[in-house]
Coordinates of C-alpha atoms and ligand atoms in Angstrom, one line a residue:
X1 CA 296.0 207.4 -36.5
X2 CA 294.0 208.5 -33.5
X3 CA 293.3 207.0 -30.1
X4 CA 294.6 206.9 -26.6
X5 CA 298.2 207.8 -25.6
X6 CA 300.3 206.2 -22.9
X7 CA 303.7 206.4 -21.4
X8 CA 304.2 202.7 -21.4
X9 CA 302.2 199.9 -23.1
X10 CA 302.8 196.3 -22.0
X11 CA 301.6 193.7 -24.4
X12 CA 300.5 190.6 -22.5
X13 CA 299.3 190.4 -18.9
X14 CA 300.9 187.0 -18.0
X15 CA 303.6 186.5 -15.4
X16 CA 306.2 188.8 -16.9
X17 CA 303.8 191.5 -18.1
X18 CA 302.1 191.8 -14.7
X19 CA 305.5 192.0 -13.0
X20 CA 306.7 194.6 -15.5
X21 CA 303.6 196.7 -14.8
X22 CA 304.1 196.7 -11.1
X23 CA 307.8 197.5 -11.4
X24 CA 307.1 200.4 -13.7
X25 CA 304.2 201.7 -11.5
X26 CA 306.5 201.6 -8.4
X27 CA 309.1 203.6 -10.3
X28 CA 306.5 206.2 -11.3
X29 CA 305.1 206.3 -7.7
X30 CA 308.5 207.0 -6.3
X31 CA 308.7 210.2 -8.5
X32 CA 305.0 211.1 -7.8
X33 CA 304.0 210.3 -11.3
X34 CA 300.6 208.7 -12.0
X35 CA 300.5 205.1 -13.3
X36 CA 297.4 205.8 -15.3
X37 CA 299.9 206.3 -18.1
X38 CA 300.8 202.6 -18.0
X39 CA 298.6 200.4 -20.2
X40 CA 298.5 196.6 -19.7
X41 CA 297.0 194.9 -22.8
X42 CA 295.7 191.4 -22.6
X43 CA 294.1 189.4 -25.4
X44 CA 292.0 187.3 -23.1
X45 CA 289.1 188.4 -21.0
X46 CA 291.2 188.0 -17.8
X47 CA 294.8 188.6 -16.9
X48 CA 297.2 185.9 -15.8
X49 CA 295.2 182.8 -16.9
X50 CA 298.3 180.6 -17.4
X51 CA 299.5 181.4 -13.9
X52 CA 296.5 179.6 -12.4
X53 CA 297.6 176.4 -14.2
X54 CA 301.2 176.5 -13.1
X55 CA 302.7 173.9 -10.8
X56 CA 299.5 171.8 -11.0
X57 CA 297.6 174.7 -9.6
X58 CA 300.2 175.4 -6.9
X59 CA 302.5 177.6 -8.9
X60 CA 306.2 176.7 -8.4
X61 CA 307.2 180.3 -8.6
X62 CA 311.0 180.1 -8.3
X63 CA 313.8 177.9 -7.1
X64 CA 316.6 178.7 -4.7
X65 CA 319.1 176.3 -6.5
X66 CA 319.3 178.4 -9.6
X67 CA 322.4 178.2 -11.8
X68 CA 323.3 178.8 -15.4
X69 CA 322.7 175.1 -16.0
X70 CA 319.1 175.3 -15.1
X71 CA 318.5 177.0 -18.5
X72 CA 318.9 175.0 -21.8
X73 CA 319.5 178.1 -23.8
X74 CA 321.3 181.3 -22.8
X75 CA 321.7 180.5 -19.1
X76 CA 324.6 183.0 -18.8
X77 CA 322.5 185.8 -20.4
X78 CA 319.6 185.0 -18.1
X79 CA 321.8 185.1 -15.0
X80 CA 323.4 188.3 -16.2
X81 CA 319.9 189.9 -16.5
X82 CA 319.0 188.4 -13.0
X83 CA 321.9 190.3 -11.4
X84 CA 319.5 193.2 -11.2
X85 CA 316.6 191.0 -10.0
X86 CA 317.7 187.6 -8.7
X87 CA 316.0 184.9 -6.8
X88 CA 316.2 186.8 -3.5
X89 CA 314.9 190.0 -5.1
X90 CA 312.0 188.1 -6.6
X91 CA 311.1 186.7 -3.1
X92 CA 311.5 190.1 -1.6
X93 CA 309.2 191.5 -4.4
X94 CA 306.5 189.0 -3.7
X95 CA 306.9 189.5 0.1
X96 CA 306.4 193.2 -0.5
X97 CA 303.1 192.3 -2.2
X98 CA 302.0 190.3 0.9
X99 CA 302.7 186.9 -0.5
X100 CA 304.1 184.4 1.9
X101 CA 306.1 181.5 0.3
X102 CA 307.6 178.1 1.4
X103 CA 310.4 176.1 -0.1
X104 CA 310.7 172.3 -0.5
X105 CA 313.8 170.1 -0.2
X106 CA 314.6 170.6 -3.9
X107 CA 314.6 174.4 -3.6
X108 CA 311.2 174.8 -5.3
X109 CA 309.2 177.7 -3.9
X110 CA 305.4 177.7 -3.7
X111 CA 302.9 180.1 -2.1
X112 CA 302.2 179.4 1.5
X113 CA 298.6 178.9 0.5
X114 CA 299.5 176.1 -2.0
X115 CA 297.3 178.0 -4.5
X116 CA 298.5 179.6 -7.7
X117 CA 295.6 182.0 -7.4
X118 CA 297.4 183.7 -4.4
X119 CA 300.4 184.6 -6.7
X120 CA 298.1 186.0 -9.4
X121 CA 296.0 187.9 -6.8
X122 CA 299.2 189.5 -5.3
X123 CA 300.0 190.8 -8.8
X124 CA 296.5 191.8 -9.7
X125 CA 295.9 193.7 -6.5
X126 CA 299.2 195.6 -6.9
X127 CA 298.3 196.6 -10.5
X128 CA 294.9 197.8 -9.3
X129 CA 296.4 199.7 -6.4
X130 CA 298.7 201.6 -8.6
X131 CA 295.9 202.5 -11.1
X132 CA 297.5 200.8 -14.1
X133 CA 295.1 200.9 -17.0
X134 CA 294.3 197.2 -17.7
X135 CA 292.8 196.6 -21.2
X136 CA 291.5 193.1 -21.4
X137 CA 290.2 191.5 -24.7
X138 CA 292.7 193.8 -26.4
X139 CA 295.0 191.8 -28.6
X140 CA 298.0 193.6 -30.2
X141 CA 297.7 192.8 -33.9
X142 CA 300.2 195.3 -35.1
X143 CA 303.1 197.3 -33.6
X144 CA 304.7 200.1 -35.6
X145 CA 307.4 202.7 -34.7
X146 CA 306.1 206.3 -34.9
X147 CA 308.2 209.3 -34.1
X148 CA 309.5 208.9 -30.6
X149 CA 307.1 206.0 -29.8
X150 CA 305.0 203.3 -31.1
X151 CA 301.5 202.7 -32.4
X152 CA 299.7 199.5 -31.4
X153 CA 296.8 198.4 -33.7
X154 CA 297.2 201.8 -35.4
X155 CA 295.3 203.4 -32.6
X156 CA 297.0 203.2 -29.2
X157 CA 300.2 205.3 -28.9
X158 CA 302.9 204.6 -26.3
X159 CA 306.3 206.2 -25.7
X160 CA 307.7 202.8 -24.5
X161 CA 306.5 199.3 -25.3
X162 CA 307.3 196.1 -23.5
X163 CA 306.4 192.9 -25.4
X164 CA 305.4 190.3 -22.7
X165 CA 303.2 188.2 -25.0
X166 CA 304.9 184.8 -24.0
X167 CA 305.8 182.1 -26.5
X168 CA 303.3 179.8 -28.2
X169 CA 303.0 177.0 -25.6
X170 CA 299.5 176.1 -24.2
X171 CA 297.5 178.4 -26.5
X172 CA 294.4 177.9 -24.3
X173 CA 296.1 180.4 -21.9
X174 CA 296.6 183.0 -24.5
X175 CA 300.1 182.8 -25.8
X176 CA 299.7 182.0 -29.5
X177 CA 303.0 183.2 -30.9
X178 CA 301.6 186.6 -31.9
X179 CA 304.3 188.4 -29.9
X180 CA 306.9 186.8 -32.2
X181 CA 305.0 188.1 -35.2
X182 CA 304.9 191.7 -33.9
X183 CA 308.6 191.7 -33.3
X184 CA 309.5 190.0 -36.6
X185 CA 307.6 192.7 -38.4
X186 CA 309.9 195.3 -36.8
X187 CA 313.0 193.5 -38.0
X188 CA 313.9 192.0 -34.6
X189 CA 316.0 188.8 -35.0
X190 CA 314.3 185.7 -33.7
X191 CA 315.4 182.1 -33.2
X192 CA 312.8 179.6 -34.6
X193 CA 310.4 178.7 -31.8
X194 CA 309.9 175.0 -30.9
X195 CA 308.1 173.2 -28.0
X196 CA 310.1 172.4 -24.9
X197 CA 308.9 170.7 -21.6
X198 CA 306.3 168.6 -23.5
X199 CA 305.3 164.9 -23.9
X200 CA 306.5 162.4 -26.5
X201 CA 304.4 160.5 -28.9
X202 CA 305.9 157.1 -29.6
X203 CA 305.6 154.8 -32.6
X204 CA 305.4 151.0 -32.7
X205 CA 306.0 148.9 -30.7
X206 CA 304.8 151.2 -27.9
X207 CA 302.1 149.2 -26.1
X208 CA 298.8 151.1 -25.6
X209 CA 298.1 148.7 -22.7
X210 CA 300.3 151.0 -20.6
X211 CA 297.8 153.8 -20.7
X212 CA 297.3 155.2 -17.2
X213 CA 300.4 153.5 -15.6
X214 CA 302.9 155.7 -13.7
X215 CA 306.3 154.4 -12.6
X216 CA 309.7 155.6 -11.6
X217 CA 311.9 155.3 -14.8
X218 CA 315.0 156.6 -16.4
X219 CA 314.1 158.0 -19.8
X220 CA 316.7 158.8 -22.5
X221 CA 316.3 160.6 -25.8
X222 CA 318.8 159.1 -28.3
X223 CA 319.8 159.4 -31.9
X224 CA 320.4 155.7 -32.5
X225 CA 322.7 154.7 -29.7
X226 CA 323.9 158.3 -28.9
X227 CA 322.2 159.6 -25.8
X228 CA 321.1 163.2 -26.2
X229 CA 319.5 163.7 -22.8
X230 CA 318.3 161.6 -19.9
X231 CA 316.4 162.1 -16.7
X232 CA 314.9 160.0 -14.0
X233 CA 311.5 160.4 -12.2
X234 CA 307.9 159.4 -12.5
X235 CA 307.0 158.7 -16.1
X236 CA 303.3 158.7 -17.0
X237 CA 302.4 156.3 -19.7
X238 CA 299.6 157.5 -22.0
X239 CA 297.7 156.0 -24.9
X240 CA 300.1 157.1 -27.5
X241 CA 303.2 158.0 -25.6
X242 CA 304.7 159.3 -22.4
X243 CA 304.7 162.4 -20.3
X244 CA 305.7 163.4 -16.8
X245 CA 308.6 165.5 -15.5
X246 CA 311.5 163.4 -16.7
X247 CA 310.0 163.2 -20.2
X248 CA 309.4 166.9 -20.2
X249 CA 313.0 167.7 -19.2
X250 CA 314.4 165.7 -22.2
X251 CA 311.6 166.5 -24.7
X252 CA 313.4 169.6 -26.0
X253 CA 316.1 167.3 -27.6
X254 CA 313.4 165.4 -29.4
X255 CA 312.0 168.7 -30.7
X256 CA 315.5 169.6 -32.0
X257 CA 315.9 166.4 -33.9
X258 CA 312.2 166.1 -35.0
X259 CA 311.9 164.1 -38.2
X260 CA 315.2 162.2 -37.8
X261 CA 314.3 158.5 -38.3
X262 CA 316.9 157.4 -35.7
X263 CA 315.3 159.4 -32.9
X264 CA 314.3 156.9 -30.2
X265 CA 313.3 156.8 -26.5
X266 CA 315.1 154.3 -24.4
X267 CA 313.5 153.6 -21.1
X268 CA 314.7 151.8 -18.0
X269 CA 311.7 150.7 -16.0
X270 CA 313.7 149.9 -12.9
X271 CA 316.5 152.5 -12.6
X272 CA 317.1 151.7 -8.9
X273 CA 318.2 148.1 -9.6
X274 CA 321.3 147.1 -11.7
X275 CA 320.7 144.5 -14.5
X276 CA 322.7 141.8 -12.6
X277 CA 320.8 142.4 -9.4
X278 CA 317.4 142.2 -11.2
X279 CA 318.4 138.9 -12.9
X280 CA 319.4 137.4 -9.5
X281 CA 316.1 138.7 -8.0
X282 CA 314.1 137.0 -10.8
X283 CA 316.0 133.8 -10.5
X284 CA 315.4 133.7 -6.7
X285 CA 311.7 134.5 -7.1
X286 CA 311.3 131.9 -9.8
X287 CA 312.9 129.2 -7.6
X288 CA 310.7 130.2 -4.6
X289 CA 307.4 130.7 -6.4
X290 CA 307.3 128.3 -9.4
X291 CA 303.5 128.3 -9.4
X292 CA 303.2 132.1 -10.2
X293 CA 302.3 133.5 -13.6
X294 CA 305.3 135.2 -15.3
X295 CA 303.7 138.7 -14.9
X296 CA 303.6 138.2 -11.1
X297 CA 307.4 137.7 -10.9
X298 CA 307.9 141.5 -10.5
X299 CA 304.9 142.2 -8.4
X300 CA 307.1 143.7 -5.7
X301 CA 309.0 146.0 -8.1
X302 CA 306.6 147.7 -10.4
X303 CA 302.9 148.2 -11.3
X304 CA 301.4 144.9 -12.6
X305 CA 300.5 146.2 -16.0
X306 CA 304.0 147.4 -16.6
X307 CA 305.4 144.0 -15.5
X308 CA 303.0 142.3 -17.9
X309 CA 304.1 144.5 -20.8
X310 CA 307.8 143.8 -20.0
X311 CA 307.1 140.0 -20.1
X312 CA 305.3 140.4 -23.4
X313 CA 308.2 142.5 -24.8
X314 CA 310.5 139.6 -23.9
X315 CA 308.4 137.4 -26.2
X316 CA 306.6 135.5 -23.5
X317 CA 303.0 135.2 -22.4
X318 CA 302.3 137.1 -19.2
X319 CA 300.2 134.2 -18.0
X320 CA 302.8 131.5 -18.7
X321 CA 303.8 129.5 -15.6
X322 CA 307.1 130.5 -14.0
X323 CA 308.0 126.8 -13.7
X324 CA 308.2 126.7 -17.5
X325 CA 310.6 129.7 -17.8
X326 CA 314.3 129.0 -18.7
X327 CA 317.3 131.0 -17.5
X328 CA 317.4 132.7 -20.9
X329 CA 313.7 133.8 -20.6
X330 CA 314.5 135.4 -17.2
X331 CA 317.5 137.2 -18.8
X332 CA 315.3 138.5 -21.6
X333 CA 312.7 139.8 -19.2
X334 CA 315.4 141.6 -17.2
X335 CA 316.9 143.1 -20.4
X336 CA 313.5 144.4 -21.4
X337 CA 312.8 145.9 -18.0
X338 CA 316.2 147.7 -18.1
X339 CA 316.2 149.0 -21.6
X340 CA 313.3 149.1 -24.0
X341 CA 313.5 151.3 -27.1
X342 CA 310.6 153.0 -28.8
X343 CA 310.7 155.2 -31.9
X344 CA 309.7 158.8 -31.2
X345 CA 307.2 159.9 -33.8
X346 CA 307.0 163.5 -32.6
X347 CA 306.7 165.6 -29.5
X348 CA 303.2 166.3 -28.0
X349 CA 303.7 169.8 -29.5
X350 CA 303.2 173.4 -28.4
X351 CA 299.7 172.8 -27.0
X352 CA 300.9 170.3 -24.5
X353 CA 304.2 172.1 -23.8
X354 CA 304.9 174.2 -20.7
X355 CA 307.5 176.4 -22.3
X356 CA 308.6 177.6 -25.8
X357 CA 312.3 177.4 -26.8
X358 CA 313.6 179.9 -29.3
X359 CA 312.4 183.5 -29.5
X360 CA 314.1 186.8 -29.6
X361 CA 317.9 186.4 -30.1
X362 CA 319.6 187.5 -26.9
X363 CA 322.2 189.5 -28.9
X364 CA 319.4 191.9 -29.7
X365 CA 319.2 193.1 -26.1
X366 CA 321.0 195.3 -23.7
X367 CA 321.1 192.9 -20.7
X368 CA 320.9 195.7 -18.1
X369 CA 317.5 196.9 -19.4
X370 CA 316.2 194.3 -21.9
X371 CA 315.7 197.1 -24.4
X372 CA 316.2 196.1 -28.1
X373 CA 319.4 197.8 -29.0
X374 CA 318.4 198.9 -32.5
X375 CA 314.9 200.0 -31.6
X376 CA 315.0 202.6 -28.8
X377 CA 312.0 202.3 -26.4
X378 CA 311.1 198.7 -27.2
X379 CA 311.6 196.1 -24.5
X380 CA 310.8 192.4 -24.1
X381 CA 310.5 190.1 -21.1
X382 CA 309.5 186.5 -20.4
X383 CA 309.2 183.6 -22.8
X384 CA 309.2 185.8 -25.9
X385 CA 313.0 185.9 -25.3
X386 CA 315.2 183.0 -26.3
X387 CA 315.6 181.7 -22.7
X388 CA 314.0 178.4 -21.6
X389 CA 314.7 176.4 -18.5
X390 CA 314.1 173.1 -16.7
X391 CA 311.0 172.3 -14.7
X392 CA 311.3 173.4 -11.1
X393 CA 310.4 177.2 -11.1
X394 CA 313.2 178.4 -13.4
X395 CA 310.9 179.6 -16.2
X396 CA 308.8 181.7 -13.9
X397 CA 311.9 183.0 -12.2
X398 CA 313.0 184.2 -15.7
X399 CA 309.5 185.8 -16.3
X400 CA 309.6 187.7 -13.0
X401 CA 313.2 188.8 -13.2
X402 CA 312.9 189.9 -16.8
X403 CA 309.6 191.6 -16.1
X404 CA 311.1 193.5 -13.1
X405 CA 314.2 194.6 -15.2
X406 CA 312.3 195.7 -18.3
X407 CA 309.5 197.4 -16.4
X408 CA 311.9 199.4 -14.2
X409 CA 314.1 200.3 -17.2
X410 CA 311.2 201.5 -19.3
X411 CA 309.8 203.7 -16.5
X412 CA 313.3 205.1 -15.6
X413 CA 314.0 206.0 -19.2
X414 CA 310.9 208.4 -19.0
X415 CA 312.0 209.9 -15.7
X416 CA 315.6 210.8 -16.8
Ligands
LIG1 C1 300.5 174.1 -17.5 C2 301.7 174.9 -17.2 C3 302.4 174.8 -16.0 C4 303.5 175.5 -15.7 N1 304.1 175.5 -14.5 C5 305.2 176.2 -14.2 C6 305.7 176.2 -12.9 O1 305.1 175.6 -11.9 N2 306.9 176.9 -12.7 C7 307.5 177.6 -13.7 O2 308.6 178.2 -13.5 N3 307.0 177.6 -14.9 C8 305.8 177.0 -15.2 N4 305.3 177.1 -16.5 C9 305.9 178.0 -17.4 C10 305.5 179.4 -17.1 O3 304.1 179.5 -16.9 C11 305.8 180.4 -18.3 O4 307.2 180.2 -18.6 C12 305.5 181.8 -17.9 O5 304.1 182.0 -17.7 C13 305.9 182.7 -19.1 O6 305.5 184.0 -18.7 P1 305.2 185.1 -19.9 O7 304.7 186.3 -19.2 O8 306.4 185.2 -20.7 O9 304.1 184.5 -20.8 P2 302.6 184.0 -20.4 O10 302.5 183.7 -19.0 O11 302.2 183.0 -21.4 O12 301.7 185.4 -20.7 C14 301.6 185.9 -21.9 C15 300.3 186.7 -21.9 O13 300.2 187.5 -23.1 C16 298.9 187.5 -23.6 N5 299.1 187.7 -25.1 C17 299.7 187.0 -26.0 N6 299.7 187.6 -27.2 C18 299.1 188.8 -27.0 C19 298.8 189.9 -27.9 N7 299.2 189.8 -29.2 N8 298.2 190.9 -27.4 C20 297.8 191.0 -26.1 N9 298.0 190.0 -25.2 C21 298.7 188.9 -25.7 C22 298.5 186.1 -23.3 O14 297.1 185.9 -23.3 C23 299.0 185.8 -21.9 O15 298.2 186.3 -20.9 C24 304.1 176.4 -16.7 C25 303.5 176.5 -18.0 C26 302.3 175.7 -18.2 C27 301.6 175.9 -19.6

């Protein structure tokens, strides 16, 4: 086994890996040690590709309203790790890289420029300034312990390795689950990965006519009548199912019960109006405008195509005259608006997901360093760890914090 030798090799140059590289380089710089001994391996031709797609190209890089509950899994562990690099520390870190940020009313933090590229540039420039050795188009296919270090691909030796290869969401941005495979080979315990923050594909009677409609709804993932999770916000209706932030927030529960025949999506298409209020509204409209078509009864409440589908779901023709509608018809329309149920066939899967749930079992780590307890010198950060959060900047916060903690710890262990 011959090849290059490094102090630290970081596998994956995404959010957490870039952060780990800068943190390690800063530690070395403080001691006058060169960062050319830090290698950052990236499978793709460029670093940080996923970052450019985050926050719809704006990068929601953190959130000031962070609590344990913002994480579905292992929130207490995540916050424990963040004691060494919390929200404020992350903001200070980016500020030290020259990145100015702004916060919205929900605590979501974005770059001042509104461009995700600014966040990536801040990290890229710091990596370059410190002289970290960036090896693009270099995929780690194997990781083996060797003496007091590790061999990657049987050729690159490193005294310390940080696995920052992400999960297996949105493969087009490089994270394909290969980090999990490397760790599994070393006997590291993993929780089975599954997609979170993704869309839902719905079975009959989901009406394809809704394709392209967006509306404020309350979405609930249920097992029969039991509500597993619910959220309210703008739902996007697609050809075969639904997406949008509220759907993503609850999709994890559909992943967990995938294959269960009683898994359904209940959707309230008018969460701001109680059922009784809606019925009274429809009755008043019908009295005042008897010449309208049934689909126009709700023209002031929701997009027309959605109203038309609700009328159809009530067993009526959208073009039927309001004057012909009975009280019972109006009650049925109101009931369909407030609670339609569709079977969930499956989630939109890893490729459409923003984050992977599952990953390295948190009991494997020392939370102060993110070193794997049973394999000295091996660290992990980011999504490869079994921590996943809500939409709103919490997943990147975890990536930054865990990158800072692991990068600092790996470098310090070589300076002791
Ligand atoms: C479309 C989209 C939008 C998102 N928006 C937000 C948002 O606004 N806010 C938020 O908090 N979170 C957001 N997320 C989630 C967030 O981007 C991730 O949680 C975060 O990027 C995870 O960081 P990471 O470093 O663990 O993994 P990644 O960012 O996925 O980086 C992993 C890197 O490792 C490389 N790699 C993988 N395997 C290997 C290997 N074997 N060898 C070498 N290199 C390898 C990959 O190519 C990749 O560059 C979004 C995700 C997506 C997909």
